[in-house]
GROMACS .gro file of C-alpha atoms in nm:
model
  140
    1MET     CA    1   0.000   0.000   0.000
    2LYS     CA    2   0.279   0.245   0.092
    3ALA     CA    3   0.468   0.154  -0.227
    4THR     CA    4   0.158   0.234  -0.434
    5LEU     CA    5   0.121   0.572  -0.262
    6LEU     CA    6   0.486   0.651  -0.322
    7VAL     CA    7   0.453   0.562  -0.691
    8LEU     CA    8   0.142   0.783  -0.721
    9ALA     CA    9   0.315   1.071  -0.544
   10ALA     CA   10   0.619   1.041  -0.771
   11ALA     CA   11   0.393   1.033  -1.078
   12ALA     CA   12   0.215   1.349  -0.960
   13VAL     CA   13   0.544   1.530  -0.909
   14LEU     CA   14   0.666   1.425  -1.254
   15ALA     CA   15   0.334   1.512  -1.420
   16ALA     CA   16   0.308   1.861  -1.272
   17PRO     CA   17   0.604   2.016  -1.456
   18ALA     CA   18   0.505   1.843  -1.780
   19PHE     CA   19   0.155   1.989  -1.752
   20ALA     CA   20   0.293   2.332  -1.672
   21GLN     CA   21   0.491   2.335  -1.995
   22SER     CA   22   0.195   2.261  -2.222
   23GLU     CA   23   0.093   2.527  -2.471
   24ALA     CA   24  -0.238   2.654  -2.335
   25GLN     CA   25  -0.346   2.647  -1.974
   26CYS     CA   26  -0.656   2.819  -1.843
   27ILE     CA   27  -0.852   2.878  -1.527
   28VAL     CA   28  -1.223   2.961  -1.514
   29ALA     CA   29  -1.283   3.295  -1.342
   30GLY     CA   30  -1.662   3.301  -1.364
   31ARG     CA   31  -1.958   3.340  -1.594
   32LEU     CA   32  -2.123   3.617  -1.794
   33SER     CA   33  -2.495   3.591  -1.860
   34GLY     CA   34  -2.708   3.869  -2.002
   35GLY     CA   35  -2.433   4.118  -1.923
   36LEU     CA   36  -2.426   4.015  -1.556
   37TRP     CA   37  -2.107   3.884  -1.393
   38ALA     CA   38  -2.108   3.578  -1.169
   39PRO     CA   39  -1.760   3.502  -1.032
   40LYS     CA   40  -1.684   3.132  -0.989
   41HIS     CA   41  -1.597   3.210  -0.632
   42GLY     CA   42  -1.481   3.517  -0.446
   43THR     CA   43  -1.123   3.397  -0.436
   44ILE     CA   44  -1.016   3.517  -0.782
   45HIS     CA   45  -0.940   3.890  -0.807
   46LEU     CA   46  -0.893   4.040  -1.153
   47PHE     CA   47  -0.666   4.335  -1.244
   48GLY     CA   48  -0.637   4.534  -1.566
   49ALA     CA   49  -0.330   4.646  -1.759
   50ASP     CA   50  -0.314   4.958  -1.539
   51GLY     CA   51  -0.281   4.741  -1.226
   52LYS     CA   52  -0.621   4.848  -1.090
   53PRO     CA   53  -0.892   4.596  -0.995
   54ILE     CA   54  -1.162   4.535  -1.255
   55ALA     CA   55  -1.449   4.732  -1.101
   56THR     CA   56  -1.723   4.661  -1.357
   57PRO     CA   57  -1.675   4.311  -1.496
   58THR     CA   58  -1.827   4.365  -1.841
   59LYS     CA   59  -1.699   4.178  -2.144
   60THR     CA   60  -1.507   4.489  -2.251
   61ALA     CA   61  -1.343   4.529  -1.909
   62LEU     CA   62  -1.267   4.156  -1.880
   63ALA     CA   63  -1.085   4.166  -2.215
   64ASN     CA   64  -0.828   4.393  -2.045
   65VAL     CA   65  -0.745   4.154  -1.759
   66ARG     CA   66  -0.366   4.113  -1.736
   67ARG     CA   67  -0.323   3.974  -1.385
   68ALA     CA   68  -0.523   3.766  -1.140
   69THR     CA   69  -0.470   3.696  -0.772
   70LEU     CA   70  -0.588   3.361  -0.635
   71ASP     CA   71  -0.672   3.316  -0.267
   72GLN     CA   72  -0.691   2.937  -0.313
   73PRO     CA   73  -0.580   2.693  -0.585
   74ALA     CA   74  -0.773   2.708  -0.914
   75LEU     CA   75  -0.811   2.405  -1.140
   76LEU     CA   76  -0.607   2.417  -1.460
   77SER     CA   77  -0.773   2.311  -1.781
   78ARG     CA   78  -0.727   2.308  -2.155
   79CYS     CA   79  -0.815   2.644  -2.311
   80ASP     CA   80  -1.134   2.612  -2.514
   81GLY     CA   81  -1.150   2.976  -2.623
   82ASP     CA   82  -1.481   3.035  -2.798
   83LYS     CA   83  -1.535   2.667  -2.888
   84ALA     CA   84  -1.834   2.472  -2.759
   85LEU     CA   85  -1.769   2.291  -2.431
   86PHE     CA   86  -1.757   1.912  -2.406
   87ILE     CA   87  -2.100   1.762  -2.337
   88GLY     CA   88  -2.079   1.484  -2.081
   89ASP     CA   89  -2.442   1.368  -2.099
   90GLY     CA   90  -2.457   0.992  -2.059
   91GLU     CA   91  -2.101   0.972  -1.924
   92ALA     CA   92  -2.060   0.762  -1.612
   93PRO     CA   93  -1.942   0.966  -1.314
   94GLY     CA   94  -1.572   0.925  -1.256
   95ARG     CA   95  -1.405   0.858  -0.927
   96LYS     CA   96  -1.221   1.136  -0.752
   97THR     CA   97  -0.864   1.178  -0.871
   98GLU     CA   98  -0.581   1.424  -0.835
   99VAL     CA   99  -0.579   1.694  -1.098
  100PRO     CA  100  -0.340   1.986  -1.165
  101ALA     CA  101  -0.424   2.324  -1.020
  102LEU     CA  102  -0.257   2.662  -1.003
  103ALA     CA  103  -0.138   2.744  -0.650
  104ARG     CA  104  -0.258   3.057  -0.474
  105GLY     CA  105  -0.083   3.383  -0.549
  106THR     CA  106  -0.059   3.620  -0.844
  107VAL     CA  107  -0.054   3.499  -1.205
  108GLU     CA  108  -0.006   3.677  -1.539
  109VAL     CA  109  -0.302   3.655  -1.779
  110GLU     CA  110  -0.224   3.623  -2.150
  111GLY     CA  111  -0.580   3.637  -2.279
  112VAL     CA  112  -0.949   3.586  -2.210
  113GLY     CA  113  -1.185   3.340  -2.382
  114TYR     CA  114  -1.561   3.303  -2.363
  115PRO     CA  115  -1.679   2.942  -2.420
  116LYS     CA  116  -2.056   2.933  -2.468
  117LEU     CA  117  -2.275   2.743  -2.221
  118ARG     CA  118  -2.575   2.535  -2.332
  119THR     CA  119  -2.793   2.696  -2.065
  120GLY     CA  120  -2.713   3.048  -2.183
  121GLY     CA  121  -2.429   3.279  -2.104
  122GLU     CA  122  -2.062   3.206  -2.133
  123LEU     CA  123  -1.769   3.118  -1.913
  124VAL     CA  124  -1.485   3.362  -1.855
  125GLU     CA  125  -1.171   3.161  -1.919
  126LEU     CA  126  -0.831   3.314  -1.835
  127ARG     CA  127  -0.530   3.192  -2.033
  128VAL     CA  128  -0.247   3.204  -1.780
  129ARG     CA  129   0.131   3.174  -1.766
  130VAL     CA  130   0.205   2.895  -1.521
  131PRO     CA  131   0.556   2.840  -1.383
  132ALA     CA  132   0.614   2.471  -1.305
  133GLU     CA  133   0.671   2.543  -0.935
  134ARG     CA  134   0.317   2.690  -0.906
  135VAL     CA  135   0.141   2.368  -1.015
  136VAL     CA  136  -0.011   2.169  -0.730
  137MET     CA  137  -0.226   1.858  -0.734
  138VAL     CA  138  -0.575   1.869  -0.579
  139THR     CA  139  -0.840   1.600  -0.548
  140ARG     CA  140  -1.170   1.656  -0.719
   0.00000   0.00000   0.00000
């Protein structure tokens, strides 16, 4: 049992830097629907190119995000941009596993995407620069 845990821990450590070096990594900051902003959670703070917090999170203001501060780790995902999101209807629920996340702190934002949701609105997806040492594994 301990040997299995050690192997899994070593695999996670080896996978984290490899994931951090992939081309496009994103975090979801929230959702826009009918011009209204719904942050994913209150632990992501967005800042514009001028260094000031984004006061009115409209699509125009969100396009100028250049930095984000995370109070807790945020899951890293593939950047979908404006493509339709994967539909998991009929998929069996998976068991909880460790997945890569961006550790808390400040991160540079390279761009913003808006994948459309089936129920209306769109996600606000931040393309981020992720140094390998900032990747942590979380269970979800």
